[in-house]
Short mmCIF file of C-alpha atoms and ligand atoms in Angstrom, two decimals:
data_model
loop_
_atom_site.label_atom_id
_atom_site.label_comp_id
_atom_site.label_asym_id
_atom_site.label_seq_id
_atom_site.Cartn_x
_atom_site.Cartn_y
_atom_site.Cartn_z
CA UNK A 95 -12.64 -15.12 -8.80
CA UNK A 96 -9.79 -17.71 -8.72
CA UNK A 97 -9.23 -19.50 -5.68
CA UNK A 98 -5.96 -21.01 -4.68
CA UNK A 99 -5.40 -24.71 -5.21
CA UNK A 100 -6.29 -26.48 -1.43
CA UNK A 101 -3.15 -27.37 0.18
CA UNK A 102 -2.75 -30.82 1.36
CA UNK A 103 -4.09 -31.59 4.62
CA UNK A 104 -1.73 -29.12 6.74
CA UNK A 105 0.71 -30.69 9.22
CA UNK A 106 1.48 -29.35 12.47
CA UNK A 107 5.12 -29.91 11.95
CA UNK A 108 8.27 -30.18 13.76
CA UNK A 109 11.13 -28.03 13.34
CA UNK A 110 12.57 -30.29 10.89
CA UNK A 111 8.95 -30.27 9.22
CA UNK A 112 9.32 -26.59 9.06
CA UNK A 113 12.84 -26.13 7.88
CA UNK A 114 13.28 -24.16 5.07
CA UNK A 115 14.74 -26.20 2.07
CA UNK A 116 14.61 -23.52 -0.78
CA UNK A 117 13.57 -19.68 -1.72
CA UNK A 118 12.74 -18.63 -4.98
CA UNK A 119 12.50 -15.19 -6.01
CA UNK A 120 10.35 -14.43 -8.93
CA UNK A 121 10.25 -11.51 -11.11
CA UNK A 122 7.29 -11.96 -13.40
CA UNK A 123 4.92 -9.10 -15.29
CA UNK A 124 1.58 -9.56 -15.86
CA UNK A 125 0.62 -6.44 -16.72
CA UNK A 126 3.06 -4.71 -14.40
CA UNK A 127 6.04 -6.28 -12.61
CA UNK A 128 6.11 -7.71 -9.37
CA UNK A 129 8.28 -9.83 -7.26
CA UNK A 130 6.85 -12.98 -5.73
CA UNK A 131 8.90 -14.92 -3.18
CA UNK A 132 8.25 -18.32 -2.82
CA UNK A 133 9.59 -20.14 0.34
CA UNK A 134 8.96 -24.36 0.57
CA UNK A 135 9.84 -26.08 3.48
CA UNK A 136 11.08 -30.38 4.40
CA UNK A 137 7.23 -30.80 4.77
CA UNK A 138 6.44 -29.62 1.49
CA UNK A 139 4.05 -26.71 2.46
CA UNK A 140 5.39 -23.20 0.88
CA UNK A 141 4.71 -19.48 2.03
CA UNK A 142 4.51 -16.69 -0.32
CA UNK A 143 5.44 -13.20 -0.11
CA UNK A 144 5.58 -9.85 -1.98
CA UNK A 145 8.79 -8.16 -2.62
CA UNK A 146 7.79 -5.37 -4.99
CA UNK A 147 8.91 -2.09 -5.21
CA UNK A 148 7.50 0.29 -7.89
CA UNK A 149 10.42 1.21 -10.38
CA UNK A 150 13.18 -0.88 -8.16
CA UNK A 151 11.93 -4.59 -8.48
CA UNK A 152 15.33 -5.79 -9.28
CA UNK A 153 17.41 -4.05 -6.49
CA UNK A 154 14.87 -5.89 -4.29
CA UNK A 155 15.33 -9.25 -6.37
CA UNK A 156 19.02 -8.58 -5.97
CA UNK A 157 19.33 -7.60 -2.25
CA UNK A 158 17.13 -11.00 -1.61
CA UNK A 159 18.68 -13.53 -3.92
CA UNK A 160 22.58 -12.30 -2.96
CA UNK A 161 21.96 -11.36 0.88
CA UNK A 162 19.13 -12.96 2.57
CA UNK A 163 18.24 -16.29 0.82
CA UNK A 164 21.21 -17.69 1.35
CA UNK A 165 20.71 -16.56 4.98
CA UNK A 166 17.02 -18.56 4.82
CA UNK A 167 18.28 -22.27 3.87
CA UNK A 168 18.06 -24.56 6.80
CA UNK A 169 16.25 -22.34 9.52
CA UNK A 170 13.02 -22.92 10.90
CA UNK A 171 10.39 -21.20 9.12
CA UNK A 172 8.42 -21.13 12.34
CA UNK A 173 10.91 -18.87 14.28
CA UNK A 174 9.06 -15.35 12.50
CA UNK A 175 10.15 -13.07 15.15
CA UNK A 176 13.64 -14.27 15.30
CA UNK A 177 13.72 -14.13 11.53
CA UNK A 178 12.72 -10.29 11.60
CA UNK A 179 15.45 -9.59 14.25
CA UNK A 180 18.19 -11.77 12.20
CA UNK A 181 17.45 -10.15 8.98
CA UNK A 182 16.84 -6.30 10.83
CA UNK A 183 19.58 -6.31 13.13
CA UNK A 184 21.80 -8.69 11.34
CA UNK A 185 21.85 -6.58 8.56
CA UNK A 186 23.84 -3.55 10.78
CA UNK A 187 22.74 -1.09 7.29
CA UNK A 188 18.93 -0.91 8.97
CA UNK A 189 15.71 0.49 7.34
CA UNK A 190 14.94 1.88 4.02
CA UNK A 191 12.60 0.61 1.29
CA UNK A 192 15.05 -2.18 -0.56
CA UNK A 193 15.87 -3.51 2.92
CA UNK A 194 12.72 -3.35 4.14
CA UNK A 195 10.86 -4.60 1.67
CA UNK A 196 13.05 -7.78 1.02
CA UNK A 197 12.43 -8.44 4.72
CA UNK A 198 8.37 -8.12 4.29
CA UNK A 199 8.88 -11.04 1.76
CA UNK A 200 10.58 -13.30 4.02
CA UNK A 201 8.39 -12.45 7.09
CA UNK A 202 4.63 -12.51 4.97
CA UNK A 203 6.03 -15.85 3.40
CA UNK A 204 6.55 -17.31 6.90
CA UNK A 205 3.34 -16.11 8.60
CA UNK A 206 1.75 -17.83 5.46
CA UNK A 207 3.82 -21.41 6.28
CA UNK A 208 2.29 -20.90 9.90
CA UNK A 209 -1.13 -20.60 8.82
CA UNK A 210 -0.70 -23.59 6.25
CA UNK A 211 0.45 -25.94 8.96
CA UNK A 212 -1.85 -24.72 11.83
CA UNK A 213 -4.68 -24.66 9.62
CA UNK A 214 -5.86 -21.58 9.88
CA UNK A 215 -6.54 -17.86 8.22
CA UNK A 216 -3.41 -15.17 9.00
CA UNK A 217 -6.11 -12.81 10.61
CA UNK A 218 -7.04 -15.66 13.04
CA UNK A 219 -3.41 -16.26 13.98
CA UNK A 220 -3.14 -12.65 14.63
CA UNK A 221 -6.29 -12.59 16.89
CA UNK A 222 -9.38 -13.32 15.39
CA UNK A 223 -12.00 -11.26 13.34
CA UNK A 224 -12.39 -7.51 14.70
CA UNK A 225 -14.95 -6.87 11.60
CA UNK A 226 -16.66 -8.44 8.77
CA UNK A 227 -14.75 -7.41 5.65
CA UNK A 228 -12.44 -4.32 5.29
CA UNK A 229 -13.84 -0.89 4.25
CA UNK A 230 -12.21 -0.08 0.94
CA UNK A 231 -11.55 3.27 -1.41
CA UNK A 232 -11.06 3.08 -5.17
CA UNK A 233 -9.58 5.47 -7.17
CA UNK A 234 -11.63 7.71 -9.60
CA UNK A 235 -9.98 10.64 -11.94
CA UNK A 236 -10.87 12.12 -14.73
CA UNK A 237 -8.65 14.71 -16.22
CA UNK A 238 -11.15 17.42 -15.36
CA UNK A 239 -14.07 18.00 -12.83
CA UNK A 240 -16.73 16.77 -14.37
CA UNK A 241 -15.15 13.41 -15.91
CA UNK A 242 -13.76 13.22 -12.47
CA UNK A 243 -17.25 13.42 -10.93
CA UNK A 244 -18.68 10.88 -13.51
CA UNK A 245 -15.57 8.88 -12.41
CA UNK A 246 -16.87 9.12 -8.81
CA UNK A 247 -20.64 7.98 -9.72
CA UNK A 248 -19.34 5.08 -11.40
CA UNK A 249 -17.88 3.56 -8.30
CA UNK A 250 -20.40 4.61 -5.95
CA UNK A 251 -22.86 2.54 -8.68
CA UNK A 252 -20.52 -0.29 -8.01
CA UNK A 253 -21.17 -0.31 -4.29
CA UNK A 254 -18.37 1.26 -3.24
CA UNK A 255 -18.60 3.24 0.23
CA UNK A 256 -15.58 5.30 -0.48
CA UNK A 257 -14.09 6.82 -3.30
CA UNK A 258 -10.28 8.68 -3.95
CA UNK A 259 -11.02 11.52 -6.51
CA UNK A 260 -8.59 13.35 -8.57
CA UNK A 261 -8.72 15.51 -11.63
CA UNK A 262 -6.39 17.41 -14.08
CA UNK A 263 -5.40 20.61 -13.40
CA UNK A 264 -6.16 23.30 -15.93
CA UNK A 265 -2.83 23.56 -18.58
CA UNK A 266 -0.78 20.90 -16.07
CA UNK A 267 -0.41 17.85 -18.71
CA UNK A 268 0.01 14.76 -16.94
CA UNK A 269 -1.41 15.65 -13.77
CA UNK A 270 -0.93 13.08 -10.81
CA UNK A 271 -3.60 10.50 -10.57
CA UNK A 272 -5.02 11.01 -13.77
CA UNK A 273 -5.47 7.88 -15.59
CA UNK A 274 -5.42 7.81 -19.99
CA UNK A 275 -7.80 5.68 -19.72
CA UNK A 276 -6.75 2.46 -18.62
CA UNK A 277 -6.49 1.74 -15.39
CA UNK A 278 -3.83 4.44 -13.20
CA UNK A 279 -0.56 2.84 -13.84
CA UNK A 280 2.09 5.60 -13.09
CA UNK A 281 5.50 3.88 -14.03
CA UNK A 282 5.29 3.86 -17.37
CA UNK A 283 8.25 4.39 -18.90
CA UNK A 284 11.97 2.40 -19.04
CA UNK A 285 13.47 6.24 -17.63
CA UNK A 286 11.12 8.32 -15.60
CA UNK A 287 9.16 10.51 -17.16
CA UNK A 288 8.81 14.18 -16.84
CA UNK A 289 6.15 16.11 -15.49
CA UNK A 290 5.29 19.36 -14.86
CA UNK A 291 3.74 20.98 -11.60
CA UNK A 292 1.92 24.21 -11.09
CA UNK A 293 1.00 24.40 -7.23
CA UNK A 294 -1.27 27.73 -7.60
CA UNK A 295 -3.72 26.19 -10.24
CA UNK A 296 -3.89 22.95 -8.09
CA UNK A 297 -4.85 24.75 -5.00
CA UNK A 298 -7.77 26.75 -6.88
CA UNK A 299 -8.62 23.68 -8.83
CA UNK A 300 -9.12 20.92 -6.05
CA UNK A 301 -11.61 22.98 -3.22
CA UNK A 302 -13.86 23.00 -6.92
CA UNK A 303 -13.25 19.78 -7.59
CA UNK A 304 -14.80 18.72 -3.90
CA UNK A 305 -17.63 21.21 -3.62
CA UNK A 306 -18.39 19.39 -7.41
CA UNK A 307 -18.52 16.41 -5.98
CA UNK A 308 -20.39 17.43 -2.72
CA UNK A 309 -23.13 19.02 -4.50
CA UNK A 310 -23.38 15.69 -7.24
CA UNK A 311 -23.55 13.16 -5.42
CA UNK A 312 -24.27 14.33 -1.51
CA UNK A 313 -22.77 13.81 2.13
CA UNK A 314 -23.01 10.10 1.88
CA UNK A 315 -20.08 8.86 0.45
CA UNK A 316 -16.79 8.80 1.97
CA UNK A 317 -14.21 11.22 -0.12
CA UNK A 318 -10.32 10.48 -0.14
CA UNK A 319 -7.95 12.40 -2.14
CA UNK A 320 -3.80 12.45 -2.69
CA UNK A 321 -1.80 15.52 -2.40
CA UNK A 322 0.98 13.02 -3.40
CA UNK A 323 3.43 15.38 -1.47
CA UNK A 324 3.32 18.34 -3.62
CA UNK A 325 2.75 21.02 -1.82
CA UNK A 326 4.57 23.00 0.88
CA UNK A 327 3.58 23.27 4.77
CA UNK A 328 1.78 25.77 4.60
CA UNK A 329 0.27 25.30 0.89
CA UNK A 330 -0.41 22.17 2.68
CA UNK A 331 -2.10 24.07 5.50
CA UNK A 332 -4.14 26.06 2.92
CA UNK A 333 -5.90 23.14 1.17
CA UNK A 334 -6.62 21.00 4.27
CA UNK A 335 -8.70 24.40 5.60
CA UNK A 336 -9.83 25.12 2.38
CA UNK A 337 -11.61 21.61 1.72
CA UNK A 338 -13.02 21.60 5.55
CA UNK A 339 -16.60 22.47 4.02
CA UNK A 340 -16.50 19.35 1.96
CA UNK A 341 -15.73 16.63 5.26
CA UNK A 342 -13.07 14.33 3.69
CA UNK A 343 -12.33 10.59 5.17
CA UNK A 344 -8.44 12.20 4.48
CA UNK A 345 -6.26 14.21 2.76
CA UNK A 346 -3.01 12.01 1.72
CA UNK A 347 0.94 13.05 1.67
CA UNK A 348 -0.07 16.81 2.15
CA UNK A 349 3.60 17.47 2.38
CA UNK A 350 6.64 15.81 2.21
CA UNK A 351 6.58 13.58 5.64
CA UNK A 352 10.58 13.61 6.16
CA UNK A 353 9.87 16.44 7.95
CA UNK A 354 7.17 15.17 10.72
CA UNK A 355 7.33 18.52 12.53
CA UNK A 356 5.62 20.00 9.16
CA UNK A 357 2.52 18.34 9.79
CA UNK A 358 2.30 20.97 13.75
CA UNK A 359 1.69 23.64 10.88
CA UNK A 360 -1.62 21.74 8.68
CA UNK A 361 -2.74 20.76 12.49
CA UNK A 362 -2.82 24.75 13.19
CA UNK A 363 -4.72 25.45 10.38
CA UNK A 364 -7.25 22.81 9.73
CA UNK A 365 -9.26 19.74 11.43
CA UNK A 366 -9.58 17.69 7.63
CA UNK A 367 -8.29 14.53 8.79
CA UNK A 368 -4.60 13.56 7.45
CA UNK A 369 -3.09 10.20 6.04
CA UNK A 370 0.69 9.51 5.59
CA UNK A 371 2.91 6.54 4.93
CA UNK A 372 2.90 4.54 2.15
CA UNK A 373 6.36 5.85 1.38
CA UNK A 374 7.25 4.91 5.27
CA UNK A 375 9.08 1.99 5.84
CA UNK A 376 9.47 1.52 9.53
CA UNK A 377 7.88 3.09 12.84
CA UNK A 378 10.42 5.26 12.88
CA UNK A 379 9.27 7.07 10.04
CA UNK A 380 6.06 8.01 11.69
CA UNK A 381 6.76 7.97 15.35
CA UNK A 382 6.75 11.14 15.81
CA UNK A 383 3.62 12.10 13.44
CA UNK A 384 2.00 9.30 16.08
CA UNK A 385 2.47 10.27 19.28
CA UNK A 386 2.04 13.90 18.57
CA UNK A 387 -1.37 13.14 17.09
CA UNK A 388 -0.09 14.75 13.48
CA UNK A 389 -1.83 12.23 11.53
CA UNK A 390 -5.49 10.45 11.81
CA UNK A 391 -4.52 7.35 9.39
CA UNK A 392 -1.20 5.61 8.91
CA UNK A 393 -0.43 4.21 5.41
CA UNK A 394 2.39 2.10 5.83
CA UNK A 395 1.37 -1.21 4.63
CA UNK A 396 2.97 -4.82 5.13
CA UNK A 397 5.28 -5.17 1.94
CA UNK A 398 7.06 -2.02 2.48
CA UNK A 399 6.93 -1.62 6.47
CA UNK A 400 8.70 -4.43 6.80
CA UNK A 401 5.95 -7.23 6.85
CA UNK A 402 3.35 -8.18 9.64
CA UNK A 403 5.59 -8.32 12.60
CA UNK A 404 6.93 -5.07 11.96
CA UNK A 405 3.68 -3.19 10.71
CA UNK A 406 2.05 -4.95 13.56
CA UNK A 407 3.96 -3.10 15.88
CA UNK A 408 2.94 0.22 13.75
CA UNK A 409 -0.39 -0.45 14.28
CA UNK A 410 -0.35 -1.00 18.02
CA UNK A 411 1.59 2.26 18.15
CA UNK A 412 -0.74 3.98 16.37
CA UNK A 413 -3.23 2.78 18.29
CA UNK A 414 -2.68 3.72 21.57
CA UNK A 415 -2.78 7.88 19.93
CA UNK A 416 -6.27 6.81 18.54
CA UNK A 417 -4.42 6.57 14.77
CA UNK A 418 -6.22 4.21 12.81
CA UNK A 419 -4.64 2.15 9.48
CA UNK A 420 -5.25 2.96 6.04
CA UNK A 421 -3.00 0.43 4.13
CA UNK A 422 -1.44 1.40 0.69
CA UNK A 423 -2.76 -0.68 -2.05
CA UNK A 424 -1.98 0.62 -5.07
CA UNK A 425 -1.88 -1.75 -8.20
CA UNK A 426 1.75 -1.76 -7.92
CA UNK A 427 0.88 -3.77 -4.65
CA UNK A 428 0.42 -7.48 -5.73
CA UNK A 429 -2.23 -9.61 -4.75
CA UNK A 430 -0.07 -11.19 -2.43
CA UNK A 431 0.27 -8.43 -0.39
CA UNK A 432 -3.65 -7.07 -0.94
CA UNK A 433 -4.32 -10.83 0.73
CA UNK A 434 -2.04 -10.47 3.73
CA UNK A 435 -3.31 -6.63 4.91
CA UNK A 436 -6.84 -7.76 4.45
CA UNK A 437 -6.27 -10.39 6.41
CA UNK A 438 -4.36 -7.99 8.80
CA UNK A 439 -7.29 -5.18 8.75
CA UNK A 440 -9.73 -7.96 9.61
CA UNK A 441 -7.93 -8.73 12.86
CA UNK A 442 -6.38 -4.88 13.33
CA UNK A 443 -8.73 -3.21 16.61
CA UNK A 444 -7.51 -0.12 14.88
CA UNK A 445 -8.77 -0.72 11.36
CA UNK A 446 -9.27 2.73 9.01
CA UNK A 447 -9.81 1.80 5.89
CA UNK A 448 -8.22 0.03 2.70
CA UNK A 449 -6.79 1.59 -0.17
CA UNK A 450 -8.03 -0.91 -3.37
CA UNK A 451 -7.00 -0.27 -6.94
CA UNK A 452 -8.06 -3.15 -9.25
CA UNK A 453 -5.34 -5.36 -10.89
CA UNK A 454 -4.86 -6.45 -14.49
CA UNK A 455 -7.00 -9.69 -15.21
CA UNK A 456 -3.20 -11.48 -15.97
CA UNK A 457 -2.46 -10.04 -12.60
CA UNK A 458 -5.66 -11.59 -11.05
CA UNK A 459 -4.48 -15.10 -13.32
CA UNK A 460 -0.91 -15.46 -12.20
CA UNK A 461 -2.22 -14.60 -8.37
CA UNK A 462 -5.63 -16.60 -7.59
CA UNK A 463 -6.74 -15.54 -3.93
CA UNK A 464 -9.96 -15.63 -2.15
CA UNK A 465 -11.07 -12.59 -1.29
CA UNK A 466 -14.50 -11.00 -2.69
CA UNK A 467 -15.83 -7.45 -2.50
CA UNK A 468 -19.11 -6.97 -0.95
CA UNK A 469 -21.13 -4.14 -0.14
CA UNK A 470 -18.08 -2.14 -0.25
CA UNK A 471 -16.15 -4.04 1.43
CA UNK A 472 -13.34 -6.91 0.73
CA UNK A 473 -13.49 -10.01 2.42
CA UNK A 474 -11.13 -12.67 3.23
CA UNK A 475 -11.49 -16.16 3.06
CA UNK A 476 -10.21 -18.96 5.56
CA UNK A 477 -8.42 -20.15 3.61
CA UNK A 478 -5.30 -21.22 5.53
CA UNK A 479 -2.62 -18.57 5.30
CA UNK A 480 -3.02 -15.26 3.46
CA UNK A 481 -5.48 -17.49 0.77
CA UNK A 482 -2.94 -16.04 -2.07
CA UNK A 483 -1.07 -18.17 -4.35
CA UNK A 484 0.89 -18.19 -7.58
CA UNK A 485 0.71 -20.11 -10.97
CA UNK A 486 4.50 -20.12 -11.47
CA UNK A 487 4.38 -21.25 -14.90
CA UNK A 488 2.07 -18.55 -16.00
CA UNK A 489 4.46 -16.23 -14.03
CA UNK A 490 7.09 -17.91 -16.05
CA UNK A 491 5.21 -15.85 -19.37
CA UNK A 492 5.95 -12.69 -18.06
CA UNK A 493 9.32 -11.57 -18.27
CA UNK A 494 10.64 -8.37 -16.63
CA UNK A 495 9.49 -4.84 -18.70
CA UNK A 496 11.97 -2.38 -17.22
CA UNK A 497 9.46 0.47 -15.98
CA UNK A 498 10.33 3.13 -13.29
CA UNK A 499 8.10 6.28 -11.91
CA UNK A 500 7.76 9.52 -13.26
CA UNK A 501 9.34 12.91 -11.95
CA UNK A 502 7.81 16.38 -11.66
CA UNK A 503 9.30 19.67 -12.40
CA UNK A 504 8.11 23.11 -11.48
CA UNK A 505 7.82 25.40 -15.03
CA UNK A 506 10.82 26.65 -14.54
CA UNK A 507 12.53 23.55 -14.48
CA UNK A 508 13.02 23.12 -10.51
CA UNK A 509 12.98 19.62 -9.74
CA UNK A 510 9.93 18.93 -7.56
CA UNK A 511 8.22 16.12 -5.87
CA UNK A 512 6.06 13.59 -8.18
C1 LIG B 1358 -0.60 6.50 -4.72
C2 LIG B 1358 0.16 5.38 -5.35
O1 LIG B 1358 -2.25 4.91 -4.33
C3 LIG B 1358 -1.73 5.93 -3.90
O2 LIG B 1358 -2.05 6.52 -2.86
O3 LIG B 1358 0.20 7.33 -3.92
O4 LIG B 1358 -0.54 5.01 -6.50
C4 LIG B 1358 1.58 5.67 -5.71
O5 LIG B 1358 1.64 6.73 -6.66
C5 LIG B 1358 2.20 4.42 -6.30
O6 LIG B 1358 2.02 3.36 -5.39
C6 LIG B 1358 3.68 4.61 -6.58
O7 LIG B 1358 4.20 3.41 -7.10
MG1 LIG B 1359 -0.77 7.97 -2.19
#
């Protein structure tokens, strides 16, 4: 485990120690791309944040280097809130996932600055511990049930607590989630790839797949597992009642979440707990999901919700309807951001659980951070900050790889969701 060089000794700072001087947006791929954004201010200390977006890195880059860094030279790093409403509002074209996630850069970058100069860990600037270390899930597949199952045994030997299973589906090729071998890397290709989708043999393959794993390895481990939005409301409805027998933590993206009312039907039909929202990117994606108690976990994590002050106010939300969070953290997710939400589910009242997919050792190189896993759990550092930083000239070795996700057609060529 790398751990970030020490800062100097932090400095309380005045506004003119805390002015921003510079913001650097970096596009580097170690192993997959990402988009690092580095923010020093007069006093020397720098935040970092995360402003990657699977398959649309550069329109991020882009939207940050043309419209918001020059907004960022001379302000004071320590107005966060302000920032958020300058670069929310001020925009007038609000919300979506480039916007959004160029303004989770800025506002992780700056809560990182704050910690640096106060001296302290993000989670205790956001409140203090709520838990010793975050619950996490990995992500086991095997392309079919019983390499999936294996798949599942080999994390549970690891220590993990809870595991995401998914398997092929008989005479699907490609089927979501399914790793060839390496670690699951889905964009993988300069133009998406094609896919093809057969709803009917998922929905008789994935109650077997469960009952599989039920009867392997017993009640004791917590089982997640993606729907990835592939199914209709009421196919939706059908799995979530058919996989009641096998008590899952969740079922993800059951169904295309535009549609918030869809979720009233799966609610009808079935008490298997639901997550959403990793493809959310404010609270007004989910609010009505929320209130209406539609959803058990919300997924929406800091570098696509807009960063902590706006998934902050998610998570309140949430929990006042007794939703808990399950953050995103998919390896498309940098460490950057993986450092912030821990830091964020050790303070969150509300916490759920945290979605962990293991980076690429250059990955893990060009990021050094300080959190551990642990009896299935991740735990933070204090380190001050988010305890994530960058080697920029190893970053520097890893030029942009044009890579965006695949897309999934029915058999008959309908365009469906991947
Ligand atoms: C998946 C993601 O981890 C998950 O739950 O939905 O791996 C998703 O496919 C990728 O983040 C897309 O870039
Ligand atoms: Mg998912």
């Amino acid at each position: 485990m790398n751990t970030p060089a020490q800062t100097e000794t932090p400095t309380q700072g005045s506004a003119r120690d805390r002015r921003i001087v510079d913001a650097k947006v970096i596009v580097t791929c170690p192993g997959r791309n990402f988009v690092p954004l580095k923010i020093p201010t007069a006093s020397g200390v720098y935040g970092l944040g995360d402003a990657t977006l699977n398959g649309r890195e550069l329109a991020v880059a882009a939207y940050l280097q043309d419209h918001v860094v020059p907004n960022l030279i001379g302000r004071d790093a320590g107005r966060i809130e302000d920032m958020f409403q300058f670069l929310y509002r001020g925009a007038y074209w609000r919300r979506g996932p480039v916007t959004m996630t160029a303004i989770a850069a800025v506002d992780v970058a700056l809560w990182d600055i704050l910690g640096k100069m106060a001296g302290l860990p993000l989670y205790q600037l956001l409140g203090g511990r709520s838990r010793e270390g975050a619950l996490v899930y990995g992500h086991a597949n095997g392309r079919d049930i019983a390499e999936a199952s294996d798949a599942v045994g080999r994390f549970i030997e690891q220590g993990f607590l809870a595991v995401r299973a998914q398997c092929g589906v008989p005479g699907v090729k490609k089927a979501y989630g399914v790793s060839s071998g390496k670690a699951y890397e889905p964009a993988e290709s300069e133009l998406p790839a094609e896919t093809v989708w057969n709803t009917p043999r998922y929905l008789e393959t994935a109650p077997k797949l469960f009952e599989r794993l039920r009867r392997d390895h017993g009640n004791g481990v917590e089982l997640l597992h993606d729907v990835h939005h592939r199914l209709t409301p009421i196919e939706a409805a059908r799995l979530a009642r058919d996989l009641e027998p096998y008590r899952l933590f969740w079922l993800e993206d059951a169904t295309p979440a535009e549609n918030q009312k869809a979720f009233e039907l799966i609610r009808r039909h079935s008490v298997t707990p639901l997550a959403v929202g990793e493809v959310f990117n404010s609270i007004w994606d989910c609010k009505y999901l929320i209130e209406n108690q539609l959803i058990d976990y919300i997924r929406t994590t800091i570098v696509h919700g807009g960063g902590i002050t706006h998934v902050r106010r998610i998570a309140d939300f949430a929990a006042l309807h007794q939703v808990r969070t399950g953050f995103h953290g998919a390896t498309d997710l940098s460490p950057v951001t993986m450092g912030a939400a821990l830091h964020f589910d050790t303070w969150v009242p509300n916490f759920g659980i945290q979605e962990w997919m293991f980076h690429d050792d250059r990955t893990e190189e060009v990021f050094p951070h300080d959190y551990v896993f642990r009896n299935g759990r991740l735990h933070v550092g204090d380190t001050p900050g988010h305890g994530v930083d960058i080697d920029e000239k190893l970053a520097a070795r890893y030029p942009y790889s044009p890579r965006q996700l695949p897309i999934a057609r029915l058999e008959d060529g309908t365009l469906w969701d991947w």
